[in-house]
Amino acid sequence: MKFYDREIETETLRRIETTSREYAQMTVITGRRRIGKTTLIKHAYEGKEMIYFFVARKSEALLCQELSDTMRDVLGEDLGDFSSMARLFASIMQIAKRRHFTLVFDEFQNFKYVNESFFSEMQNVWDSNKNEARINLVVCGSLYSMMTKIFDDKKEPLYGRATSRIRLREFPLSTLREIMRDNNPDYTPDDLLAMYMITGGVAKYVEQLHMQKAFTKEKIIESVLSFGSYFIDEGKELLSDEFGKDYGNYFSILSAIAGGFNERGEIKSYTGVEAGGYLDKLENIYDLVYRYRPYLASENSRNVKYGIKDNFLNFWFRFIYKYRSAVEIGNLAYVKGKVLADYSTFSGWILERWFRQTYRETGLYNIVTNYWEKDGNNEIDLIAVNEADCEIVIGEVKRNPRRIDLHGLEHKAQNIITKRKGWRIEYAALSLEDMGH
């Protein structure tokens, strides 16, 4: 698959590499697993002197040997034998005082499992040598909670050491359209929506569909729910390391949210788990869920709902985890039947998400959300607000445009209209047909 998007990130990494020829740089790259961090780094530094090193969870002596071998192979520098990664890193920093190169530590957080003292030892080496070294040090990691703690916690030794931070996100919607055009020029809106539903713009998932040549709705669902599919165990593989031994409660809560139980009370009733503490961690430590209130609600309002940020995890918890008993006995036809039976409803909800993301990506609005009233009535799918220009878009989203009722939408929006007198209000009817090509 060709390299898509990432122009800004590539340009930024190359600019940092140029700066590092005079001043040592430490760049931290974070992003969920499969988002394309490694591919981006290799693309940005193609043709440059780069030592790429994956930090596996193995003995420190073995890691030292591997890194020494890589230094010799790439730079022709023979460092000798080491059993301490900190001492090896000190030798590497000495080399950087007489020549420039890029060093990448991938899955950097794994050093915690190799030698817990490495981060403090690395800090001492870095602080002692950075003023004379000409090194472009790039560290990246997928475990959001651990990477955040390492570099954002004031108690941690590497706090404040990063000179640049890059958070790699999913492909924008324009890139998903481009990928579809390249692989299925005659695609339908439903094909595009199915790709968005499964991948959410995560590069590795798009690549998996590309390898399977799955770029129609039918082929995408078949690819995800076929025997030996990459996607079947993906949710568990992604999150088990993050949650550790307590993953069962987290999985139950995420399953509840994916199933439409979005309020704390509903989640507790569904799971039997007191969800408050878990939800706070899912939002603030793991960055997996988001909390949202209806437009115009105060910050103190208890009218709060939760959603899963990631499209694939929404799908995985809604169908694969929920019907895991069928998955475990190999009855994927049963799961596929459940997906198809619920497809219209679930994809309709994903379509709402598509259009909210569409309005966010225009850059014209400072608030993009939805609306409902305390009793659950007058739900509105899309609210896009430009407070500076006193403009608001109020939208209804349906798969079928004939089911959109703009008069009914105007009635639902009366409370908003009353509180925003004098504003320019636009009503939007949004359906599959409006996804663009």
Short mmCIF file of C-alpha atoms in Angstrom, two decimals:
data_model
loop_
_atom_site.label_atom_id
_atom_site.label_comp_id
_atom_site.label_asym_id
_atom_site.label_seq_id
_atom_site.Cartn_x
_atom_site.Cartn_y
_atom_site.Cartn_z
CA MET A 1 0.00 0.00 0.00
CA LYS A 2 1.33 3.43 -0.87
CA PHE A 3 2.13 5.99 1.84
CA TYR A 4 -0.85 8.27 2.51
CA ASP A 5 -1.21 11.63 4.25
CA ARG A 6 1.15 12.63 7.12
CA GLU A 7 2.65 15.56 5.18
CA ILE A 8 2.73 17.84 8.24
CA GLU A 9 4.19 15.15 10.50
CA THR A 10 6.82 14.19 7.91
CA GLU A 11 7.84 17.82 7.41
CA THR A 12 8.03 18.32 11.19
CA LEU A 13 10.25 15.28 11.72
CA ARG A 14 12.58 16.36 8.92
CA ARG A 15 12.81 19.88 10.36
CA ILE A 16 13.67 18.43 13.79
CA GLU A 17 16.34 16.24 12.16
CA THR A 18 17.90 19.36 10.62
CA THR A 19 17.89 21.15 13.98
CA SER A 20 19.54 18.15 15.64
CA ARG A 21 22.63 18.66 13.47
CA GLU A 22 23.43 21.58 15.78
CA TYR A 23 21.39 20.92 18.94
CA ALA A 24 20.46 17.54 20.41
CA GLN A 25 16.75 16.80 20.04
CA MET A 26 14.47 14.39 21.90
CA THR A 27 11.15 13.88 20.12
CA VAL A 28 8.33 11.90 21.74
CA ILE A 29 5.80 10.32 19.37
CA THR A 30 2.65 8.80 20.83
CA GLY A 31 -0.47 7.29 19.30
CA ARG A 32 -2.56 4.17 19.58
CA ARG A 33 -1.13 0.90 18.34
CA ARG A 34 -1.45 0.34 14.57
CA ILE A 35 -1.71 4.08 13.88
CA GLY A 36 1.47 4.09 11.75
CA LYS A 37 4.17 5.59 14.01
CA THR A 38 6.96 3.28 12.83
CA THR A 39 6.00 3.65 9.15
CA LEU A 40 5.97 7.44 9.51
CA ILE A 41 9.44 7.50 11.11
CA LYS A 42 10.95 5.26 8.45
CA HIS A 43 9.31 7.33 5.70
CA ALA A 44 10.48 10.65 7.15
CA TYR A 45 14.08 9.51 7.63
CA GLU A 46 14.49 7.44 4.49
CA GLY A 47 18.02 7.90 3.19
CA LYS A 48 19.26 9.32 6.51
CA GLU A 49 21.66 7.68 8.95
CA MET A 50 19.12 6.12 11.31
CA ILE A 51 19.43 3.44 13.97
CA TYR A 52 15.96 1.99 14.47
CA PHE A 53 15.67 -0.10 17.63
CA PHE A 54 12.57 -1.94 18.84
CA VAL A 55 12.61 -2.27 22.64
CA ALA A 56 11.44 -5.83 23.27
CA ARG A 57 10.68 -7.19 26.72
CA LYS A 58 13.79 -9.30 27.09
CA SER A 59 16.95 -9.29 29.20
CA GLU A 60 18.98 -6.10 29.36
CA ALA A 61 22.13 -7.89 28.21
CA LEU A 62 20.38 -9.19 25.08
CA LEU A 63 19.00 -5.75 24.27
CA CYS A 64 22.46 -4.24 24.67
CA GLN A 65 23.91 -6.80 22.27
CA GLU A 66 21.21 -6.11 19.69
CA LEU A 67 21.65 -2.33 19.89
CA SER A 68 25.46 -2.64 19.70
CA ASP A 69 25.12 -4.85 16.63
CA THR A 70 22.77 -2.35 14.99
CA MET A 71 25.16 0.54 15.72
CA ARG A 72 27.98 -1.42 14.08
CA ASP A 73 25.88 -2.42 11.06
CA VAL A 74 24.45 1.05 10.39
CA LEU A 75 27.21 3.42 11.51
CA GLY A 76 30.26 1.16 11.45
CA GLU A 77 30.85 1.99 15.13
CA ASP A 78 32.08 -0.93 17.25
CA LEU A 79 31.04 -0.20 20.83
CA GLY A 80 32.10 -3.47 22.43
CA ASP A 81 30.12 -5.48 24.96
CA PHE A 82 27.67 -4.00 27.44
CA SER A 83 25.25 -5.43 29.99
CA SER A 84 23.93 -2.01 31.06
CA MET A 85 21.68 -0.09 28.66
CA ALA A 86 22.49 3.18 30.45
CA ARG A 87 26.23 2.71 29.87
CA LEU A 88 25.61 1.79 26.26
CA PHE A 89 23.46 4.91 25.82
CA ALA A 90 26.30 6.97 27.34
CA SER A 91 28.69 5.57 24.72
CA ILE A 92 26.20 6.39 21.98
CA MET A 93 25.98 9.98 23.24
CA GLN A 94 29.79 10.18 23.08
CA ILE A 95 29.69 9.12 19.42
CA ALA A 96 27.05 11.83 18.81
CA LYS A 97 29.61 14.43 19.89
CA ARG A 98 31.68 13.71 16.77
CA ARG A 99 29.03 12.68 14.24
CA HIS A 100 25.34 13.24 13.63
CA PHE A 101 22.71 10.50 13.39
CA THR A 102 19.14 9.59 14.30
CA LEU A 103 18.38 7.03 17.02
CA VAL A 104 14.85 5.68 17.32
CA PHE A 105 13.60 3.76 20.36
CA ASP A 106 10.30 2.11 19.37
CA GLU A 107 7.96 0.95 22.16
CA PHE A 108 10.14 2.98 24.51
CA GLN A 109 7.91 2.28 27.52
CA ASN A 110 9.11 -1.34 27.49
CA PHE A 111 12.36 -0.24 29.15
CA LYS A 112 10.31 -0.24 32.36
CA TYR A 113 10.10 -4.04 32.13
CA VAL A 114 13.78 -4.39 31.22
CA ASN A 115 15.26 -2.21 33.96
CA GLU A 116 13.09 0.14 36.01
CA SER A 117 16.03 2.42 36.80
CA PHE A 118 16.82 3.04 33.12
CA PHE A 119 14.71 6.21 32.83
CA SER A 120 16.56 7.97 35.67
CA GLU A 121 19.93 6.74 34.37
CA MET A 122 19.02 7.92 30.87
CA GLN A 123 18.09 11.34 32.26
CA ASN A 124 21.54 11.72 33.81
CA VAL A 125 23.29 10.68 30.59
CA TRP A 126 21.12 13.00 28.48
CA ASP A 127 21.53 16.03 30.75
CA SER A 128 25.29 15.52 30.94
CA ASN A 129 25.87 15.20 27.19
CA LYS A 130 23.07 16.92 25.26
CA ASN A 131 24.81 20.30 24.94
CA GLU A 132 27.67 18.78 22.95
CA ALA A 133 25.88 15.90 21.21
CA ARG A 134 24.37 16.16 17.74
CA ILE A 135 21.79 13.43 18.03
CA ASN A 136 18.23 13.18 16.78
CA LEU A 137 16.69 10.96 19.45
CA VAL A 138 13.14 9.79 18.70
CA VAL A 139 11.20 7.77 21.26
CA CYS A 140 7.78 6.42 20.50
CA GLY A 141 5.29 4.22 22.30
CA SER A 142 1.80 2.82 22.03
CA LEU A 143 0.79 2.41 25.67
CA TYR A 144 -0.71 5.86 26.12
CA SER A 145 -0.93 5.65 29.91
CA MET A 146 2.73 4.70 30.36
CA MET A 147 4.12 7.15 27.80
CA THR A 148 2.11 9.96 29.37
CA LYS A 149 3.40 9.08 32.82
CA ILE A 150 7.04 8.88 31.68
CA PHE A 151 7.07 12.32 30.07
CA ASP A 152 4.21 14.27 31.73
CA ASP A 153 4.45 13.26 35.39
CA LYS A 154 6.56 15.81 37.29
CA LYS A 155 7.83 13.04 39.56
CA GLU A 156 9.33 11.11 36.64
CA PRO A 157 13.00 11.66 35.68
CA LEU A 158 12.32 12.34 31.98
CA TYR A 159 9.69 15.00 32.70
CA GLY A 160 10.47 18.13 30.70
CA ARG A 161 13.24 16.50 28.64
CA ALA A 162 11.36 16.21 25.35
CA THR A 163 12.10 19.00 22.89
CA SER A 164 9.16 18.08 20.62
CA ARG A 165 5.93 16.10 21.01
CA ILE A 166 3.90 14.54 18.21
CA ARG A 167 0.56 12.82 18.77
CA LEU A 168 -0.20 10.73 15.69
CA ARG A 169 -3.90 10.46 14.94
CA GLU A 170 -6.14 8.64 12.52
CA PHE A 171 -6.30 9.55 8.84
CA PRO A 172 -8.69 12.43 8.14
CA LEU A 173 -11.86 11.73 6.16
CA SER A 174 -10.37 13.21 2.98
CA THR A 175 -7.63 10.55 3.09
CA LEU A 176 -10.19 7.76 3.54
CA ARG A 177 -11.97 9.02 0.42
CA GLU A 178 -8.66 9.09 -1.46
CA ILE A 179 -7.88 5.51 -0.41
CA MET A 180 -11.34 4.40 -1.54
CA ARG A 181 -10.97 6.17 -4.90
CA ASP A 182 -7.60 4.48 -5.46
CA ASN A 183 -8.91 1.00 -4.68
CA ASN A 184 -12.57 1.08 -5.67
CA PRO A 185 -13.27 4.05 -7.98
CA ASP A 186 -16.97 3.16 -8.22
CA TYR A 187 -17.46 2.90 -4.46
CA THR A 188 -20.83 3.65 -2.89
CA PRO A 189 -21.36 5.77 0.24
CA ASP A 190 -22.11 2.56 2.13
CA ASP A 191 -18.71 1.16 1.11
CA LEU A 192 -16.99 4.26 2.47
CA LEU A 193 -19.05 4.18 5.67
CA ALA A 194 -18.15 0.52 6.25
CA MET A 195 -14.44 1.31 5.89
CA TYR A 196 -14.81 4.20 8.35
CA MET A 197 -16.80 2.01 10.73
CA ILE A 198 -14.08 -0.66 10.88
CA THR A 199 -10.87 1.36 10.52
CA GLY A 200 -11.73 4.81 11.81
CA GLY A 201 -8.73 5.89 9.76
CA VAL A 202 -6.21 3.65 11.59
CA ALA A 203 -3.45 2.93 9.06
CA LYS A 204 -2.86 -0.73 9.94
CA TYR A 205 -6.56 -1.59 9.59
CA VAL A 206 -6.74 0.13 6.21
CA GLU A 207 -3.65 -1.86 5.19
CA GLN A 208 -5.35 -5.11 6.25
CA LEU A 209 -8.37 -4.32 4.07
CA HIS A 210 -6.01 -3.40 1.25
CA MET A 211 -4.26 -6.79 1.46
CA GLN A 212 -7.65 -8.53 1.36
CA LYS A 213 -8.81 -6.25 -1.51
CA ALA A 214 -11.85 -5.54 0.69
CA PHE A 215 -13.22 -2.18 -0.38
CA THR A 216 -16.95 -2.84 -0.62
CA LYS A 217 -19.29 -3.03 2.35
CA GLU A 218 -19.84 -6.77 1.82
CA LYS A 219 -16.14 -7.61 1.45
CA ILE A 220 -15.17 -5.47 4.45
CA ILE A 221 -17.62 -7.26 6.76
CA GLU A 222 -16.57 -10.63 5.32
CA SER A 223 -12.89 -9.79 5.84
CA VAL A 224 -13.41 -8.78 9.47
CA LEU A 225 -15.56 -11.79 10.36
CA SER A 226 -13.81 -14.58 8.45
CA PHE A 227 -11.88 -17.51 9.93
CA GLY A 228 -8.34 -16.43 10.85
CA SER A 229 -9.21 -12.73 10.55
CA TYR A 230 -6.66 -10.25 11.90
CA PHE A 231 -9.50 -8.34 13.55
CA ILE A 232 -11.03 -11.06 15.77
CA ASP A 233 -8.48 -10.88 18.61
CA GLU A 234 -7.40 -7.31 17.95
CA GLY A 235 -9.41 -5.63 20.72
CA LYS A 236 -7.99 -7.92 23.38
CA GLU A 237 -4.44 -7.62 22.05
CA LEU A 238 -4.71 -3.82 21.98
CA LEU A 239 -5.98 -3.37 25.50
CA SER A 240 -4.80 -6.25 27.68
CA ASP A 241 -1.39 -4.65 28.23
CA GLU A 242 -2.97 -1.32 29.08
CA PHE A 243 -5.38 -2.72 31.67
CA GLY A 244 -3.36 -5.63 33.08
CA LYS A 245 -5.10 -8.17 35.28
CA ASP A 246 -8.10 -5.85 35.85
CA TYR A 247 -9.07 -5.90 32.17
CA GLY A 248 -12.35 -7.80 32.78
CA ASN A 249 -14.12 -4.85 34.43
CA TYR A 250 -12.81 -2.41 31.84
CA PHE A 251 -13.97 -4.69 29.02
CA SER A 252 -17.45 -4.99 30.57
CA ILE A 253 -17.76 -1.20 30.81
CA LEU A 254 -16.56 -0.65 27.25
CA SER A 255 -18.98 -3.32 26.05
CA ALA A 256 -21.82 -1.51 27.81
CA ILE A 257 -20.93 1.83 26.21
CA ALA A 258 -20.61 0.22 22.75
CA GLY A 259 -24.05 -1.32 23.29
CA GLY A 260 -25.66 2.08 23.85
CA PHE A 261 -25.59 2.23 27.66
CA ASN A 262 -23.98 5.66 27.85
CA GLU A 263 -24.81 7.00 31.31
CA ARG A 264 -23.12 6.00 34.59
CA GLY A 265 -26.30 4.54 36.04
CA GLU A 266 -27.01 2.53 32.90
CA ILE A 267 -23.45 1.23 32.81
CA LYS A 268 -23.65 0.12 36.44
CA SER A 269 -26.98 -1.64 35.85
CA TYR A 270 -25.62 -3.39 32.75
CA THR A 271 -22.31 -4.50 34.24
CA GLY A 272 -22.96 -4.74 37.97
CA VAL A 273 -19.73 -2.74 38.40
CA GLU A 274 -19.44 0.60 40.21
CA ALA A 275 -18.16 2.30 37.11
CA GLY A 276 -17.13 5.76 38.28
CA GLY A 277 -13.44 5.14 38.96
CA TYR A 278 -13.04 2.97 35.87
CA LEU A 279 -14.69 5.61 33.65
CA ASP A 280 -12.42 8.32 35.02
CA LYS A 281 -9.34 6.22 34.18
CA LEU A 282 -10.69 5.28 30.75
CA GLU A 283 -11.09 8.99 30.02
CA ASN A 284 -8.08 10.60 31.69
CA ILE A 285 -5.39 7.90 31.82
CA TYR A 286 -6.13 5.55 28.91
CA ASP A 287 -7.70 8.15 26.57
CA LEU A 288 -10.22 5.59 25.31
CA VAL A 289 -13.55 7.20 26.19
CA TYR A 290 -14.83 10.73 26.04
CA ARG A 291 -17.41 12.38 28.25
CA TYR A 292 -19.94 14.66 26.61
CA ARG A 293 -22.85 16.89 27.59
CA PRO A 294 -25.59 18.31 25.40
CA TYR A 295 -24.92 21.70 23.86
CA LEU A 296 -25.72 24.53 26.30
CA ALA A 297 -25.36 22.30 29.40
CA SER A 298 -23.18 23.75 32.15
CA GLU A 299 -19.86 22.20 33.16
CA ASN A 300 -21.49 21.12 36.43
CA SER A 301 -24.44 19.46 34.73
CA ARG A 302 -24.99 15.80 35.60
CA ASN A 303 -26.54 15.26 32.19
CA VAL A 304 -23.43 13.40 31.03
CA LYS A 305 -22.90 10.53 28.60
CA TYR A 306 -19.82 8.50 27.63
CA GLY A 307 -18.64 7.31 24.24
CA ILE A 308 -15.74 5.21 22.96
CA LYS A 309 -13.37 7.36 20.90
CA ASP A 310 -12.14 4.60 18.59
CA ASN A 311 -14.39 3.34 15.78
CA PHE A 312 -12.85 -0.12 15.61
CA LEU A 313 -13.15 -0.66 19.37
CA ASN A 314 -16.79 0.43 19.18
CA PHE A 315 -17.40 -2.28 16.59
CA TRP A 316 -15.27 -4.88 18.39
CA PHE A 317 -17.03 -4.46 21.73
CA ARG A 318 -20.46 -4.16 20.13
CA PHE A 319 -20.20 -7.40 18.16
CA ILE A 320 -17.05 -9.48 18.61
CA TYR A 321 -16.64 -9.18 22.38
CA LYS A 322 -20.39 -9.31 23.03
CA TYR A 323 -20.76 -12.55 21.07
CA ARG A 324 -17.41 -13.98 22.14
CA SER A 325 -18.99 -17.35 23.02
CA ALA A 326 -19.90 -17.80 19.35
CA VAL A 327 -16.45 -16.53 18.32
CA GLU A 328 -14.70 -19.03 20.59
CA ILE A 329 -16.48 -22.01 19.03
CA GLY A 330 -15.77 -20.68 15.55
CA ASN A 331 -19.36 -19.72 14.73
CA LEU A 332 -18.51 -16.48 12.96
CA ALA A 333 -21.58 -16.85 10.73
CA TYR A 334 -23.68 -16.21 13.85
CA VAL A 335 -21.76 -13.03 14.62
CA LYS A 336 -22.02 -11.88 11.01
CA GLY A 337 -25.77 -12.42 11.19
CA LYS A 338 -25.92 -10.18 14.27
CA VAL A 339 -23.89 -7.49 12.49
CA LEU A 340 -26.15 -7.55 9.42
CA ALA A 341 -29.32 -7.55 11.52
CA ASP A 342 -28.13 -4.50 13.45
CA TYR A 343 -26.28 -2.88 10.56
CA SER A 344 -28.82 -0.21 9.69
CA THR A 345 -29.02 1.05 13.29
CA PHE A 346 -25.32 0.79 14.10
CA SER A 347 -24.10 2.28 10.82
CA GLY A 348 -26.63 5.08 11.24
CA TRP A 349 -24.95 5.97 14.51
CA ILE A 350 -21.53 5.76 12.80
CA LEU A 351 -22.86 8.08 10.08
CA GLU A 352 -23.65 10.67 12.78
CA ARG A 353 -20.05 10.38 13.94
CA TRP A 354 -18.84 10.81 10.33
CA PHE A 355 -20.67 14.12 9.95
CA ARG A 356 -19.58 15.46 13.33
CA GLN A 357 -16.00 14.70 12.29
CA THR A 358 -16.67 16.33 8.90
CA TYR A 359 -17.68 19.58 10.58
CA ARG A 360 -14.70 19.44 12.97
CA GLU A 361 -12.29 19.00 10.08
CA THR A 362 -13.57 22.14 8.32
CA GLY A 363 -11.85 24.25 11.00
CA LEU A 364 -14.82 26.65 10.97
CA TYR A 365 -16.35 25.69 14.31
CA ASN A 366 -15.09 25.77 17.89
CA ILE A 367 -17.82 23.44 19.21
CA VAL A 368 -19.10 20.32 17.44
CA THR A 369 -21.37 18.10 19.49
CA ASN A 370 -24.96 16.94 19.76
CA TYR A 371 -27.99 17.84 21.87
CA TRP A 372 -30.66 16.25 24.00
CA GLU A 373 -32.84 17.33 26.89
CA LYS A 374 -32.92 15.82 30.37
CA ASP A 375 -35.94 13.66 29.71
CA GLY A 376 -34.21 12.22 26.63
CA ASN A 377 -36.50 14.10 24.26
CA ASN A 378 -35.56 16.42 21.42
CA GLU A 379 -32.34 14.63 20.47
CA ILE A 380 -30.36 16.42 17.77
CA ASP A 381 -27.56 14.59 15.93
CA LEU A 382 -25.30 17.52 15.07
CA ILE A 383 -24.61 20.91 16.58
CA ALA A 384 -21.73 22.90 15.03
CA VAL A 385 -21.05 26.30 16.58
CA ASN A 386 -18.88 29.25 15.54
CA GLU A 387 -19.10 31.45 18.64
CA ALA A 388 -16.92 34.21 17.18
CA ASP A 389 -19.32 34.80 14.27
CA CYS A 390 -22.51 33.82 16.16
CA GLU A 391 -23.30 31.02 13.73
CA ILE A 392 -24.75 27.60 14.44
CA VAL A 393 -25.53 24.56 12.29
CA ILE A 394 -28.27 22.24 13.54
CA GLY A 395 -28.28 18.96 11.67
CA GLU A 396 -30.28 15.77 11.39
CA VAL A 397 -28.46 12.67 10.14
CA LYS A 398 -30.18 9.67 8.59
CA ARG A 399 -29.01 6.96 6.22
CA ASN A 400 -32.07 7.62 4.04
CA PRO A 401 -32.60 11.30 3.13
CA ARG A 402 -36.34 10.74 2.79
CA ARG A 403 -36.54 10.07 6.53
CA ILE A 404 -35.17 13.52 7.46
CA ASP A 405 -37.77 15.94 8.85
CA LEU A 406 -36.42 19.50 8.93
CA HIS A 407 -39.69 20.90 10.32
CA GLY A 408 -39.45 18.43 13.19
CA LEU A 409 -35.79 19.39 13.64
CA GLU A 410 -36.70 23.05 13.96
CA HIS A 411 -39.25 22.13 16.62
CA LYS A 412 -36.64 20.10 18.55
CA ALA A 413 -34.28 23.06 18.44
CA GLN A 414 -36.63 25.61 20.00
CA ASN A 415 -34.71 25.74 23.29
CA ILE A 416 -31.47 26.43 21.41
CA ILE A 417 -33.07 29.04 19.15
CA THR A 418 -34.52 30.86 22.18
CA LYS A 419 -31.12 31.07 23.85
CA ARG A 420 -29.31 32.12 20.67
CA LYS A 421 -31.48 35.00 19.46
CA GLY A 422 -29.81 37.05 16.75
CA TRP A 423 -27.53 34.22 15.68
CA ARG A 424 -27.39 32.93 12.13
CA ILE A 425 -28.94 29.46 12.25
CA GLU A 426 -28.57 26.90 9.46
CA TYR A 427 -30.47 23.61 9.32
CA ALA A 428 -28.68 20.70 7.66
CA ALA A 429 -30.20 17.50 6.26
CA LEU A 430 -27.37 14.95 6.09
CA SER A 431 -27.57 11.44 4.68
CA LEU A 432 -25.39 8.78 3.03
CA GLU A 433 -25.67 10.78 -0.19
CA ASP A 434 -23.84 13.72 1.43
CA MET A 435 -20.64 11.85 2.33
CA GLY A 436 -18.85 13.06 -0.79
CA HIS A 437 -16.70 11.20 -3.32
#
